[in-house]
Tab-separated table of C-alpha atoms in Angstrom:
chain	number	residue	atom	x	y	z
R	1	UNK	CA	107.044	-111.235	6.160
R	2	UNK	CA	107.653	-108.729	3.560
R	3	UNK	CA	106.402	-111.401	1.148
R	4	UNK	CA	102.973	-111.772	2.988
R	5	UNK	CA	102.981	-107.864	2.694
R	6	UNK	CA	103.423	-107.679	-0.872
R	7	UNK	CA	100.409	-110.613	-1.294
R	8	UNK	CA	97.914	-107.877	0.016
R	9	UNK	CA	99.235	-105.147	-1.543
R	10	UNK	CA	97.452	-102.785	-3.965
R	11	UNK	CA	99.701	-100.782	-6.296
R	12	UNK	CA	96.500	-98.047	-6.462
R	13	UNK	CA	96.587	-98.046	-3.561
R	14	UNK	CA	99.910	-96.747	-3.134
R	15	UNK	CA	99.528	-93.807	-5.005
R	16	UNK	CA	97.106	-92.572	-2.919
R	17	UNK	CA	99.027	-93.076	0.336
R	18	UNK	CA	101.664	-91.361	-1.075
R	19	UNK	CA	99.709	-88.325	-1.394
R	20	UNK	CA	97.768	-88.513	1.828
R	21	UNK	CA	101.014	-89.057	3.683
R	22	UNK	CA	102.816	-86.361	2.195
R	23	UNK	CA	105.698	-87.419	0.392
R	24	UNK	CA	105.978	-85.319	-2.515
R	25	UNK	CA	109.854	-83.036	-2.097
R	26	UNK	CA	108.993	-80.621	0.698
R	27	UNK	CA	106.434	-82.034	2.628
R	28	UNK	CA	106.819	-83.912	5.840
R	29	UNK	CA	106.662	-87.209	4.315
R	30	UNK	CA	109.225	-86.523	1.397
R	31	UNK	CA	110.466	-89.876	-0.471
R	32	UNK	CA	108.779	-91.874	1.776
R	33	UNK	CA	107.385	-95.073	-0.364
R	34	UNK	CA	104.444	-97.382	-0.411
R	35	UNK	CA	103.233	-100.934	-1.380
R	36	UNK	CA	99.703	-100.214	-0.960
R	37	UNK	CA	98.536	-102.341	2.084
R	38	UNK	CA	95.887	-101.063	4.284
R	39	UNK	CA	96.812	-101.346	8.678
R	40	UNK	CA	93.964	-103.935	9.271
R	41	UNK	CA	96.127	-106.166	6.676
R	42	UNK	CA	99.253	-104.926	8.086
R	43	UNK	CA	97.786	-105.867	11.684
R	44	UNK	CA	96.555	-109.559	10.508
R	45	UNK	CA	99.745	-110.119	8.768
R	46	UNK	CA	101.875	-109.309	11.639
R	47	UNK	CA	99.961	-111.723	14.026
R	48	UNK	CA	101.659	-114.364	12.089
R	49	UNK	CA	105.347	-112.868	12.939
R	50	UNK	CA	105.164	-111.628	16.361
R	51	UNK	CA	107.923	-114.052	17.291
R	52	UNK	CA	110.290	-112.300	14.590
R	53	UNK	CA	113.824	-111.580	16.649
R	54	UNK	CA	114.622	-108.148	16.859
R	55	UNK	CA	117.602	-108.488	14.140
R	56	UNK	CA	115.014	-109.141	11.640
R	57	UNK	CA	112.537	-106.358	13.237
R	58	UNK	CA	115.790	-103.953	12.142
R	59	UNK	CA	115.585	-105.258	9.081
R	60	UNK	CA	111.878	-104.158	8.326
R	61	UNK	CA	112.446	-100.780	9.758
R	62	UNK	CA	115.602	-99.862	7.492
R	63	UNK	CA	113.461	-100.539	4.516
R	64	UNK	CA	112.098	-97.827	2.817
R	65	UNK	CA	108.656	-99.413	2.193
R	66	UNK	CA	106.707	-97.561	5.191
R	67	UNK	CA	104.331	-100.520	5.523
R	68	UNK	CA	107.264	-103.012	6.684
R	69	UNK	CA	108.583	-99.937	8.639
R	70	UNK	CA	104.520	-99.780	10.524
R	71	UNK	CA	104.455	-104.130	10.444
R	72	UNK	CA	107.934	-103.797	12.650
R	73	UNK	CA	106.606	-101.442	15.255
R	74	UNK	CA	103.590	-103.292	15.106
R	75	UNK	CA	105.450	-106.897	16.059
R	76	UNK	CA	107.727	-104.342	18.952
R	77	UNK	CA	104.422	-103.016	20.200
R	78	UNK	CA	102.835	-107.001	20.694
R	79	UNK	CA	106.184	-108.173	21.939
R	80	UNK	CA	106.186	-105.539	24.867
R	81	UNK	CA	102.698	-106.234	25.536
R	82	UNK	CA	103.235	-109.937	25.677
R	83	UNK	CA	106.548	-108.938	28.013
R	84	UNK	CA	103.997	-106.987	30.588
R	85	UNK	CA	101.614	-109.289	30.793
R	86	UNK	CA	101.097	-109.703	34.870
R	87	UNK	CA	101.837	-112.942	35.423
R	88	UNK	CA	104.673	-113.225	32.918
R	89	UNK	CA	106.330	-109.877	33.315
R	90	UNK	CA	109.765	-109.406	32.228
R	91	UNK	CA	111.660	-106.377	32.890
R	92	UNK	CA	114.527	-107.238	30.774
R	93	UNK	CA	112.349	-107.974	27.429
R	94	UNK	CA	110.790	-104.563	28.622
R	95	UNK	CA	113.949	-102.611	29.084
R	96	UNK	CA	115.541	-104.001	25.464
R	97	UNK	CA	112.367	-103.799	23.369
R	98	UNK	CA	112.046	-99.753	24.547
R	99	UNK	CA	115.791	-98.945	24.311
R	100	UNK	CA	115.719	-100.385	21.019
R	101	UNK	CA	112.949	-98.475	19.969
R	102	UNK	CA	114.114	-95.416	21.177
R	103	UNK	CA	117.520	-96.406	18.970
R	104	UNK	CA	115.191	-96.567	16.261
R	105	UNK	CA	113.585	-93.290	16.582
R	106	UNK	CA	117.024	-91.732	16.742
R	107	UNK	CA	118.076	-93.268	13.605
R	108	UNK	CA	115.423	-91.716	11.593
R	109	UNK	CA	112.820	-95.039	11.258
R	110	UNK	CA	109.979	-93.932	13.047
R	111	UNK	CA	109.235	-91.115	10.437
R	112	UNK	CA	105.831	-90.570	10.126
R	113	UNK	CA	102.990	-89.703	12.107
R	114	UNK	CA	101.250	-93.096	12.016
R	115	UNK	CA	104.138	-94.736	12.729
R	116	UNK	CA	104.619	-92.363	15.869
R	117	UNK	CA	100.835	-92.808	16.677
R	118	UNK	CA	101.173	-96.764	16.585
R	119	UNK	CA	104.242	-96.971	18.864
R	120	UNK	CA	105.013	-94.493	21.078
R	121	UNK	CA	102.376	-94.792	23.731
R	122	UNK	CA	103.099	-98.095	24.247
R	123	UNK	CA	106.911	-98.793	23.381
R	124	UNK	CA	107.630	-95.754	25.089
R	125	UNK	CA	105.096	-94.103	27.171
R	126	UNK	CA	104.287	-97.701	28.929
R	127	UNK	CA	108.008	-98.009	30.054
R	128	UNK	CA	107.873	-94.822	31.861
R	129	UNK	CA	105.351	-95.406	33.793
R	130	UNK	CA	107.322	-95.850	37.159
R	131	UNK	CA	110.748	-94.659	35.522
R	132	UNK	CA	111.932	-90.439	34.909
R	133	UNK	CA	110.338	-89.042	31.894
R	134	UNK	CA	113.573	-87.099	31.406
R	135	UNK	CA	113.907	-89.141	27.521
R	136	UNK	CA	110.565	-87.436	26.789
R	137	UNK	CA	111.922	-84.021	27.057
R	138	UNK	CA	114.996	-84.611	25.477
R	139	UNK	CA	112.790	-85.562	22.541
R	140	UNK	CA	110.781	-82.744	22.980
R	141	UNK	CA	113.711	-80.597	22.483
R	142	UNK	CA	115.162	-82.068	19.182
R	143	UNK	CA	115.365	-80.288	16.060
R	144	UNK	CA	113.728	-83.467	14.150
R	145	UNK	CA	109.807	-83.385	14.197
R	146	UNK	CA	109.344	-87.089	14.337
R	147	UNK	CA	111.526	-87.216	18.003
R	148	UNK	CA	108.884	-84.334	19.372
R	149	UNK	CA	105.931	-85.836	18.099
R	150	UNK	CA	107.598	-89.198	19.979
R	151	UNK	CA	107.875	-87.246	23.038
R	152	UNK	CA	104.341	-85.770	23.035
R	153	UNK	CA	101.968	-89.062	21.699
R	154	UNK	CA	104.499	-91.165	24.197
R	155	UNK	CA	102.478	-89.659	27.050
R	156	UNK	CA	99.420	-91.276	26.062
R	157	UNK	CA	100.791	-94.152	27.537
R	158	UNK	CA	100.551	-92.622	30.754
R	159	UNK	CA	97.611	-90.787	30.277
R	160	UNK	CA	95.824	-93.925	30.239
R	161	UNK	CA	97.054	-94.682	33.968
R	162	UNK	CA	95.519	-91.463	35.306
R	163	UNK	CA	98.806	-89.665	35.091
R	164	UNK	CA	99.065	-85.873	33.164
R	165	UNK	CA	102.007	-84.230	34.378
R	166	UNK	CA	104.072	-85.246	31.821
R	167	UNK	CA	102.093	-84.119	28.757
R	168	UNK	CA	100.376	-80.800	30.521
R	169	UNK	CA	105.133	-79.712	31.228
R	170	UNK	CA	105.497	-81.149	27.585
R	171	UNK	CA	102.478	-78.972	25.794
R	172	UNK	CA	103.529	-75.994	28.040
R	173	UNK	CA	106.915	-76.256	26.191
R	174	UNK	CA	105.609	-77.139	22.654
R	175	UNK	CA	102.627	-74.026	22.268
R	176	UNK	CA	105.280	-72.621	20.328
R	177	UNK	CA	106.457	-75.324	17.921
R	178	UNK	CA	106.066	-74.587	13.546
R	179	UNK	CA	104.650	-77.979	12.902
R	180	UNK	CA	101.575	-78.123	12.654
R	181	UNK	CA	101.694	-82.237	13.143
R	182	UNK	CA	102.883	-81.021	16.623
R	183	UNK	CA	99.933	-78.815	17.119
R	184	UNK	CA	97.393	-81.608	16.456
R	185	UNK	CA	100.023	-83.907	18.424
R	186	UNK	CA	99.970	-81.518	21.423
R	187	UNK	CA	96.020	-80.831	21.279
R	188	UNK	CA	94.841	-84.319	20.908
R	189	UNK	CA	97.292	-85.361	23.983
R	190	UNK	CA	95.675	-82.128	25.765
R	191	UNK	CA	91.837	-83.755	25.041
R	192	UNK	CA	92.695	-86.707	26.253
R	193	UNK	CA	93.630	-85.484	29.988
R	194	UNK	CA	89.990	-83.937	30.236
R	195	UNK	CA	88.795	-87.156	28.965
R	196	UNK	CA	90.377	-89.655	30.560
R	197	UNK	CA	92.217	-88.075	33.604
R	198	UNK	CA	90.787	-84.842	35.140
R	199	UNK	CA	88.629	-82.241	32.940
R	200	UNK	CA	89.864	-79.997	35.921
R	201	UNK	CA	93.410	-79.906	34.454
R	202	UNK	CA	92.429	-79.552	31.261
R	203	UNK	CA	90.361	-76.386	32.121
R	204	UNK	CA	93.069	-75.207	34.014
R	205	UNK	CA	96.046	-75.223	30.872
R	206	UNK	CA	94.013	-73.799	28.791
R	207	UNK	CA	92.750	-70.670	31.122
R	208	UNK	CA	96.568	-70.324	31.023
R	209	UNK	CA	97.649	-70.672	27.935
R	210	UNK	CA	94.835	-70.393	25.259
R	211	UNK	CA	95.657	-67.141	23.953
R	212	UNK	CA	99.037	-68.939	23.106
R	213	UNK	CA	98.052	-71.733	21.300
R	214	UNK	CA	98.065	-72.444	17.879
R	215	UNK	CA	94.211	-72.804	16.595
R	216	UNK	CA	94.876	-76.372	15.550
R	217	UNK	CA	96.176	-77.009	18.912
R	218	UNK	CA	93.538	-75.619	20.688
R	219	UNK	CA	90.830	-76.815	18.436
R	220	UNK	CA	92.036	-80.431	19.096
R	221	UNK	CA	92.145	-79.801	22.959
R	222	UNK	CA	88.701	-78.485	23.116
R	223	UNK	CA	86.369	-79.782	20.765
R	224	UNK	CA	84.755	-82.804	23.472
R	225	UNK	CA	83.886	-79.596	25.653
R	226	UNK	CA	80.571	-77.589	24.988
R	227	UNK	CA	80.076	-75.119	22.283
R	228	UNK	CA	80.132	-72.207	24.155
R	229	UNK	CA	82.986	-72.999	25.666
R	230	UNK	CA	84.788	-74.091	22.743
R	231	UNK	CA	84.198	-70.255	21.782
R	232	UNK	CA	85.067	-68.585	24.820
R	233	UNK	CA	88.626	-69.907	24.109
R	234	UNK	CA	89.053	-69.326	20.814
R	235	UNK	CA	88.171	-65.705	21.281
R	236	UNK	CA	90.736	-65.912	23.367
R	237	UNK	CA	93.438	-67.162	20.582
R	238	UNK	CA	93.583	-63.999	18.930
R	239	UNK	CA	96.119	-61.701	20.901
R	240	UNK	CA	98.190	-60.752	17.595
R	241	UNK	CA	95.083	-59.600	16.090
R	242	UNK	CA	94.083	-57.358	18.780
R	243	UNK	CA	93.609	-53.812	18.577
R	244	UNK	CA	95.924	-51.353	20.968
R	245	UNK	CA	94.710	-51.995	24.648
């Protein structure tokens, strides 16, 4: 598989992931390295492995080429799909293919935001749809950004199955994070409730909480809603700036 990679790869291509992905000493993405293949080439290449046992799926995620690290998640996320399909469902496949993703988030391999984005909602939001969400908030409450940002795009999965409690107890907790991956995390999880849930709840959070939020958070949340109310809230993200009341 890693061969197939490398015969779509683009060594100019490369460089310039490397900068838009951050991975120059400091920055979220630090050492991170890349062989230059775009994710609709990742995605065709990895139909042809989706069979690949797990032992070789490690194998691609300990490498520190991201794109074999994205083609592994890729082949976990079409082997859990293919595991809940309705008339073939099995809970077993289910149950190993999240706890060994989880494994591999806690080992450091899911370690960038794409990777996070391409995963989590299924591998990990999916599973808990009729299961405690208690993993989520352990996650949440890790020191390492990529485990948060797990915790919060991991609700998407059950956003799309009309459930927001999870992500409105998870953003509640995170208003206050210093990434500001997590802000765009937590306010593009927020947008999707009013989109696909209840606009109700959405209205509701941030009449709570606006004048909390981080602007990147709560320019993410609101910016399906109207203009005028887009402003109403963030005039109401300014409390530091505030003269004496």
């Amino acid at each position: 598989m890693q061969a197939a990679l490398a015969s779509v790869a683009d060594p100019e291509r490369a460089i310039g992931a490397a900068r838009f992905f951050k991975t120059a000493p400091g920055e979220y993405g630090e050492g991170d390295r890349f062989i230059g293949v775009t994710v609709p080439a990742t995605r065709a290449v990895v139909k042809r492995f989706v069979a690949l046992p797990v032992t070789e799926v490690a194998e691609l995620l300990d490498s520190d080429m991201h794109e074999h690290r994205l083609a592994g998640l890729l082949i976990l996320v079409k082997q859990f799909d293919r595991a809940s399909a309705p008339r073939t469902r099995d809970d077993a496949a289910r149950t190993r293919l999240a706890d060994f993703y989880l494994h591999a988030v806690r080992r450091g391999r899911v370690n960038n935001w794409d990777l996070v984005d391409a995963s989590a909602p299924t591998l990990l939001g999916s599973y808990l749809v009729d299961r405690s969400r208690d993993v989520l908030f352990e996650l949440a409450g890790s020191d390492m950004l990529w485990e948060r940002r797990v915790a919060v795009v991991a609700t998407y999965g059950l956003i799309q199955r009309g459930d927001a409690s999870t992500t409105l107890a998870l953003a509640a907790g995170l208003l206050d994070d210093r990434e500001d991956l997590m802000h765009k995390a937590v306010g593009w999880m927020l947008r999707e409730v009013g989109k696909r849930v209840d606009r109700a709840l959405l209205i509701r959070f941030l009449d709570e909480n606006a004048g909390r939020m981080p602007r990147t958070a709560l320019g993410y949340a609101t910016e399906h809603l109207d203009a005028e109310v887009r402003a109403a809230y963030r005039r109401a993200d300014r409390p530091a700036t505030a003269g004496p009341a």
